[in-house]
mmCIF file of C-alpha atoms in Angstrom:
data_model
loop_
_atom_site.group_PDB
_atom_site.id
_atom_site.type_symbol
_atom_site.label_atom_id
_atom_site.label_comp_id
_atom_site.label_asym_id
_atom_site.label_seq_id
_atom_site.Cartn_x
_atom_site.Cartn_y
_atom_site.Cartn_z
ATOM 1 C CA UNK U 18 109.042 71.882 107.153
ATOM 2 C CA UNK U 19 107.585 75.231 108.113
ATOM 3 C CA UNK U 20 106.227 77.169 105.204
ATOM 4 C CA UNK U 21 108.194 80.404 104.584
ATOM 5 C CA UNK U 22 104.939 82.234 105.147
ATOM 6 C CA UNK U 23 104.802 80.860 108.673
ATOM 7 C CA UNK U 24 107.859 82.361 110.251
ATOM 8 C CA UNK U 25 107.356 83.112 113.916
ATOM 9 C CA UNK U 26 107.312 86.727 115.002
ATOM 10 C CA UNK U 27 107.572 88.166 118.461
ATOM 11 C CA UNK U 28 105.069 86.952 121.015
ATOM 12 C CA UNK U 29 104.979 88.296 124.551
ATOM 13 C CA UNK U 30 102.598 89.904 127.045
ATOM 14 C CA UNK U 31 102.089 92.891 124.713
ATOM 15 C CA UNK U 32 100.479 90.770 122.024
ATOM 16 C CA UNK U 33 97.220 88.934 121.808
ATOM 17 C CA UNK U 34 97.036 85.704 119.856
ATOM 18 C CA UNK U 35 97.719 86.194 117.042
ATOM 19 C CA UNK U 36 98.610 89.904 117.076
ATOM 20 C CA UNK U 37 95.027 91.003 117.451
ATOM 21 C CA UNK U 38 96.212 94.545 118.019
ATOM 22 C CA UNK U 39 97.649 94.792 114.533
ATOM 23 C CA UNK U 40 94.474 94.121 112.547
ATOM 24 C CA UNK U 41 94.498 96.237 109.378
ATOM 25 C CA UNK U 42 90.753 96.806 109.659
ATOM 26 C CA UNK U 43 90.897 99.879 111.954
ATOM 27 C CA UNK U 44 90.058 103.135 110.139
ATOM 28 C CA UNK U 45 93.532 104.578 110.499
ATOM 29 C CA UNK U 46 94.878 101.673 108.426
ATOM 30 C CA UNK U 47 91.996 101.398 105.984
ATOM 31 C CA UNK U 48 94.013 102.138 102.867
ATOM 32 C CA UNK U 49 95.067 100.467 99.631
ATOM 33 C CA UNK U 50 98.663 99.312 100.421
ATOM 34 C CA UNK U 51 99.444 99.270 96.705
ATOM 35 C CA UNK U 52 98.746 103.009 96.493
ATOM 36 C CA UNK U 53 99.442 104.385 99.936
ATOM 37 C CA UNK U 54 101.945 103.311 102.556
ATOM 38 C CA UNK U 55 99.599 102.550 105.504
ATOM 39 C CA UNK U 56 102.079 103.714 108.110
ATOM 40 C CA UNK U 57 102.701 107.108 106.553
ATOM 41 C CA UNK U 58 99.833 108.539 108.581
ATOM 42 C CA UNK U 59 101.701 107.568 111.730
ATOM 43 C CA UNK U 60 104.556 109.928 110.913
ATOM 44 C CA UNK U 61 107.012 107.086 110.875
ATOM 45 C CA UNK U 62 109.645 109.062 109.017
ATOM 46 C CA UNK U 63 109.875 111.600 111.812
ATOM 47 C CA UNK U 64 109.966 108.902 114.419
ATOM 48 C CA UNK U 65 112.713 106.974 112.677
ATOM 49 C CA UNK U 66 114.929 109.967 111.860
ATOM 50 C CA UNK U 67 117.844 109.412 114.225
ATOM 51 C CA UNK U 68 119.324 112.712 113.125
ATOM 52 C CA UNK U 69 116.486 114.606 114.835
ATOM 53 C CA UNK U 70 115.364 112.285 117.630
ATOM 54 C CA UNK U 71 117.403 111.385 120.687
ATOM 55 C CA UNK U 72 117.721 107.692 121.497
ATOM 56 C CA UNK U 73 115.842 108.016 124.768
ATOM 57 C CA UNK U 74 112.911 109.706 123.013
ATOM 58 C CA UNK U 75 112.252 106.835 120.548
ATOM 59 C CA UNK U 76 109.341 104.602 121.438
ATOM 60 C CA UNK U 77 110.842 101.193 120.573
ATOM 61 C CA UNK U 78 107.618 99.325 121.184
ATOM 62 C CA UNK U 79 105.910 101.541 118.634
ATOM 63 C CA UNK U 80 108.687 100.863 116.139
ATOM 64 C CA UNK U 81 108.197 97.125 116.586
ATOM 65 C CA UNK U 82 104.461 97.643 116.069
ATOM 66 C CA UNK U 83 105.154 99.480 112.821
ATOM 67 C CA UNK U 84 107.410 96.681 111.654
ATOM 68 C CA UNK U 85 104.747 94.125 112.406
ATOM 69 C CA UNK U 86 102.229 96.153 110.420
ATOM 70 C CA UNK U 87 104.642 96.083 107.472
ATOM 71 C CA UNK U 88 104.856 92.275 107.840
ATOM 72 C CA UNK U 89 101.069 92.011 107.753
ATOM 73 C CA UNK U 90 100.934 93.682 104.331
ATOM 74 C CA UNK U 91 103.971 91.858 102.936
ATOM 75 C CA UNK U 92 106.286 94.915 102.931
ATOM 76 C CA UNK U 93 109.191 92.833 104.167
ATOM 77 C CA UNK U 94 112.048 95.136 103.136
ATOM 78 C CA UNK U 95 110.493 98.012 105.072
ATOM 79 C CA UNK U 96 109.806 95.692 107.960
ATOM 80 C CA UNK U 97 113.433 94.576 108.139
ATOM 81 C CA UNK U 98 114.626 98.159 108.119
ATOM 82 C CA UNK U 99 112.165 99.132 110.847
ATOM 83 C CA UNK U 100 113.125 96.214 113.083
ATOM 84 C CA UNK U 101 116.812 97.028 112.640
ATOM 85 C CA UNK U 102 116.135 100.600 113.795
ATOM 86 C CA UNK U 103 114.142 99.265 116.730
ATOM 87 C CA UNK U 104 117.011 97.029 117.722
ATOM 88 C CA UNK U 105 119.457 99.928 117.531
ATOM 89 C CA UNK U 106 117.315 102.187 119.693
ATOM 90 C CA UNK U 107 116.345 99.519 122.240
ATOM 91 C CA UNK U 108 118.308 99.302 125.508
ATOM 92 C CA UNK U 109 121.303 97.020 125.124
ATOM 93 C CA UNK U 110 120.535 93.476 126.171
ATOM 94 C CA UNK U 111 116.804 94.155 126.594
ATOM 95 C CA UNK U 112 113.897 91.947 125.713
ATOM 96 C CA UNK U 113 112.786 94.535 123.146
ATOM 97 C CA UNK U 114 116.177 94.415 121.429
ATOM 98 C CA UNK U 115 115.956 90.636 121.213
ATOM 99 C CA UNK U 116 112.419 90.829 119.905
ATOM 100 C CA UNK U 117 113.437 93.292 117.213
ATOM 101 C CA UNK U 118 116.341 91.130 116.004
ATOM 102 C CA UNK U 119 114.112 88.036 115.923
ATOM 103 C CA UNK U 120 111.510 89.844 113.840
ATOM 104 C CA UNK U 121 114.194 91.273 111.544
ATOM 105 C CA UNK U 122 115.290 87.714 110.864
ATOM 106 C CA UNK U 123 111.719 86.708 110.019
ATOM 107 C CA UNK U 124 111.431 89.642 107.596
ATOM 108 C CA UNK U 125 114.616 88.615 105.791
ATOM 109 C CA UNK U 126 113.419 85.012 105.686
ATOM 110 C CA UNK U 127 110.239 86.085 103.921
ATOM 111 C CA UNK U 128 112.549 87.590 101.245
ATOM 112 C CA UNK U 129 114.604 84.376 101.061
ATOM 113 C CA UNK U 130 117.577 86.406 102.314
ATOM 114 C CA UNK U 131 118.874 83.540 104.398
ATOM 115 C CA UNK U 132 122.315 84.866 105.336
ATOM 116 C CA UNK U 133 120.745 88.085 106.643
ATOM 117 C CA UNK U 134 118.091 86.088 108.483
ATOM 118 C CA UNK U 135 120.707 83.843 110.059
ATOM 119 C CA UNK U 136 122.694 86.847 111.189
ATOM 120 C CA UNK U 137 119.663 88.504 112.783
ATOM 121 C CA UNK U 138 118.609 85.346 114.604
ATOM 122 C CA UNK U 139 122.129 84.878 115.953
ATOM 123 C CA UNK U 140 122.080 88.480 117.223
ATOM 124 C CA UNK U 141 118.802 87.750 118.995
ATOM 125 C CA UNK U 142 120.105 84.552 120.597
ATOM 126 C CA UNK U 143 123.308 86.218 121.794
ATOM 127 C CA UNK U 144 121.255 88.632 123.899
ATOM 128 C CA UNK U 145 119.608 85.954 126.032
ATOM 129 C CA UNK U 146 119.989 82.262 125.208
ATOM 130 C CA UNK U 147 117.135 81.092 127.409
ATOM 131 C CA UNK U 148 114.237 83.475 126.790
ATOM 132 C CA UNK U 149 111.020 82.826 124.887
ATOM 133 C CA UNK U 150 112.313 85.001 122.053
ATOM 134 C CA UNK U 151 115.441 82.818 121.999
ATOM 135 C CA UNK U 152 113.258 79.743 121.467
ATOM 136 C CA UNK U 153 111.581 81.424 118.518
ATOM 137 C CA UNK U 154 114.916 82.607 117.141
ATOM 138 C CA UNK U 155 116.401 79.117 117.479
ATOM 139 C CA UNK U 156 113.446 77.587 115.655
ATOM 140 C CA UNK U 157 113.580 80.130 112.830
ATOM 141 C CA UNK U 158 117.386 79.888 112.704
ATOM 142 C CA UNK U 159 117.065 76.117 112.205
ATOM 143 C CA UNK U 160 114.798 76.705 109.212
ATOM 144 C CA UNK U 161 117.098 79.326 107.710
ATOM 145 C CA UNK U 162 120.101 77.038 108.081
ATOM 146 C CA UNK U 163 118.214 74.200 106.411
ATOM 147 C CA UNK U 164 117.281 76.478 103.525
ATOM 148 C CA UNK U 165 120.942 77.374 103.235
ATOM 149 C CA UNK U 166 121.922 73.716 102.910
ATOM 150 C CA UNK U 167 123.294 73.401 106.457
ATOM 151 C CA UNK U 168 120.960 70.640 107.608
ATOM 152 C CA UNK U 169 123.198 69.305 110.369
ATOM 153 C CA UNK U 170 123.384 72.686 112.039
ATOM 154 C CA UNK U 171 119.653 73.058 111.530
ATOM 155 C CA UNK U 172 118.928 69.984 113.666
ATOM 156 C CA UNK U 173 121.224 71.296 116.414
ATOM 157 C CA UNK U 174 119.229 74.504 116.675
ATOM 158 C CA UNK U 175 115.900 72.704 116.488
ATOM 159 C CA UNK U 176 117.067 70.604 119.447
ATOM 160 C CA UNK U 177 118.107 73.757 121.268
ATOM 161 C CA UNK U 178 114.661 75.353 120.739
ATOM 162 C CA UNK U 179 112.970 72.356 122.336
ATOM 163 C CA UNK U 180 115.400 72.549 125.275
ATOM 164 C CA UNK U 181 114.544 76.198 125.872
ATOM 165 C CA UNK U 182 110.766 75.695 125.662
ATOM 166 C CA UNK U 183 109.478 72.134 125.715
ATOM 167 C CA UNK U 184 105.940 73.401 125.071
ATOM 168 C CA UNK U 185 106.851 75.208 121.848
ATOM 169 C CA UNK U 186 104.886 73.115 119.350
ATOM 170 C CA UNK U 187 106.559 74.388 116.205
ATOM 171 C CA UNK U 188 109.975 73.630 117.652
ATOM 172 C CA UNK U 189 108.879 70.010 118.025
ATOM 173 C CA UNK U 190 107.596 70.000 114.473
ATOM 174 C CA UNK U 191 110.892 71.335 113.119
ATOM 175 C CA UNK U 192 112.826 68.802 115.164
ATOM 176 C CA UNK U 193 110.646 66.024 113.763
ATOM 177 C CA UNK U 194 111.137 67.248 110.194
ATOM 178 C CA UNK U 195 114.924 67.397 110.486
ATOM 179 C CA UNK U 196 115.108 63.980 112.141
ATOM 180 C CA UNK U 197 112.960 62.495 109.378
ATOM 181 C CA UNK U 198 115.237 64.056 106.773
ATOM 182 C CA UNK U 199 118.113 62.170 108.389
ATOM 183 C CA UNK U 200 116.216 58.865 108.305
ATOM 184 C CA UNK U 201 115.423 58.771 112.016
ATOM 185 C CA UNK U 202 111.768 58.031 111.529
ATOM 186 C CA UNK U 203 110.904 56.761 115.035
ATOM 187 C CA UNK U 204 112.384 59.747 116.835
ATOM 188 C CA UNK U 205 110.821 62.026 114.203
ATOM 189 C CA UNK U 206 107.384 60.509 114.782
ATOM 190 C CA UNK U 207 107.651 61.124 118.525
ATOM 191 C CA UNK U 208 108.518 64.780 117.889
ATOM 192 C CA UNK U 209 105.683 65.249 115.415
ATOM 193 C CA UNK U 210 103.192 63.717 117.807
ATOM 194 C CA UNK U 211 104.443 66.085 120.539
ATOM 195 C CA UNK U 212 103.798 68.995 118.198
ATOM 196 C CA UNK U 213 100.266 67.741 117.520
ATOM 197 C CA UNK U 214 99.540 67.233 121.228
ATOM 198 C CA UNK U 215 100.628 70.819 121.843
ATOM 199 C CA UNK U 216 98.086 72.089 119.324
ATOM 200 C CA UNK U 217 100.141 72.314 116.113
ATOM 201 C CA UNK U 218 97.751 70.313 113.942
ATOM 202 C CA UNK U 219 97.592 71.194 110.271
ATOM 203 C CA UNK U 220 98.036 69.545 106.883
ATOM 204 C CA UNK U 221 101.779 70.126 106.985
ATOM 205 C CA UNK U 222 102.509 68.326 110.246
ATOM 206 C CA UNK U 223 100.133 65.540 109.271
ATOM 207 C CA UNK U 224 101.917 65.110 105.935
ATOM 208 C CA UNK U 225 105.210 64.650 107.802
ATOM 209 C CA UNK U 226 103.614 62.245 110.280
ATOM 210 C CA UNK U 227 102.268 60.166 107.396
ATOM 211 C CA UNK U 228 105.743 60.127 105.852
ATOM 212 C CA UNK U 229 107.257 58.953 109.140
ATOM 213 C CA UNK U 230 104.675 56.214 109.492
ATOM 214 C CA UNK U 231 105.424 55.023 105.958
ATOM 215 C CA UNK U 232 109.120 54.909 106.776
ATOM 216 C CA UNK U 233 108.238 52.709 109.775
ATOM 217 C CA UNK U 234 106.092 50.386 107.653
ATOM 218 C CA UNK U 235 102.793 51.454 109.240
ATOM 219 C CA UNK U 236 101.102 51.917 105.918
ATOM 220 C CA UNK U 237 97.430 51.742 106.957
ATOM 221 C CA UNK U 238 97.807 54.427 109.583
ATOM 222 C CA UNK U 239 99.957 56.499 107.223
ATOM 223 C CA UNK U 240 97.146 56.417 104.640
ATOM 224 C CA UNK U 241 94.565 57.530 107.205
ATOM 225 C CA UNK U 242 96.771 60.425 108.335
ATOM 226 C CA UNK U 243 97.454 61.443 104.717
ATOM 227 C CA UNK U 244 93.705 61.554 104.020
ATOM 228 C CA UNK U 245 93.161 63.728 107.102
ATOM 229 C CA UNK U 246 95.929 66.045 105.921
ATOM 230 C CA UNK U 247 94.204 66.396 102.544
ATOM 231 C CA UNK U 248 90.912 67.212 104.216
ATOM 232 C CA UNK U 249 92.552 69.937 106.316
ATOM 233 C CA UNK U 250 94.229 71.316 103.213
ATOM 234 C CA UNK U 251 90.922 71.489 101.350
ATOM 235 C CA UNK U 252 89.271 73.090 104.349
ATOM 236 C CA UNK U 253 91.987 75.735 104.588
ATOM 237 C CA UNK U 254 91.687 76.489 100.871
ATOM 238 C CA UNK U 255 87.944 76.906 101.163
ATOM 239 C CA UNK U 256 88.327 79.221 104.158
ATOM 240 C CA UNK U 257 90.747 81.362 102.144
ATOM 241 C CA UNK U 258 88.287 81.554 99.239
ATOM 242 C CA UNK U 259 85.454 82.511 101.612
ATOM 243 C CA UNK U 260 87.653 85.180 103.232
ATOM 244 C CA UNK U 261 88.582 86.676 99.859
ATOM 245 C CA UNK U 262 84.938 86.759 98.789
ATOM 246 C CA UNK U 263 83.953 88.470 102.029
ATOM 247 C CA UNK U 264 86.648 91.090 101.569
ATOM 248 C CA UNK U 265 85.473 91.820 98.019
ATOM 249 C CA UNK U 266 81.913 92.222 99.252
ATOM 250 C CA UNK U 267 83.001 94.735 101.889
ATOM 251 C CA UNK U 268 84.715 96.998 99.343
#
């Protein structure tokens, strides 16, 4: 299953992969987030004050950017509030409104606030059931429902995400996970392999593939995949250590 730290956020033509424009390295964001709110310098309070700013004067894209910056520094409560404001100021039924609701759901999910996350994802889906943001919202909604103990509903929404975007790798992964949880190992394996073919190859998806292979009695292949998953896990841990050491050296 997707790690709670891996919730999908908005992804459209305004964003590089992954959110290159929101790197916290630029000078204007070069602050200690434990001491200074990094978005204070952007006069967010003035921008968000709906008592003083008319709806048509609010830059909704900038609000979404601010929310994503909050997400990057793990300020999820502030992010949720910012995304909600963005959704309120966005034109009704617009792509920006849907994007804001989707991201609001992700922020609540990071806080394990599953009911709030579910509500936000449903708001996003109700705007446009067939858009790319809808596919993301459906995928994240499936996870939130599973966390809430509603596994049957979770599979339904994972299926829906794949229907909307058959090239959405994480949607295939979630579908495979939920199918495997229901004992449908063969169908689960097919979904997991689709996810891998689409580029979603990490220790998590390989762990689930190994589990599916074991359920199907393919023990030798399952062992090989499990070993590869462990290698990827160790590699990711080492990269994290190297990154932390580099950051300390730069201070």
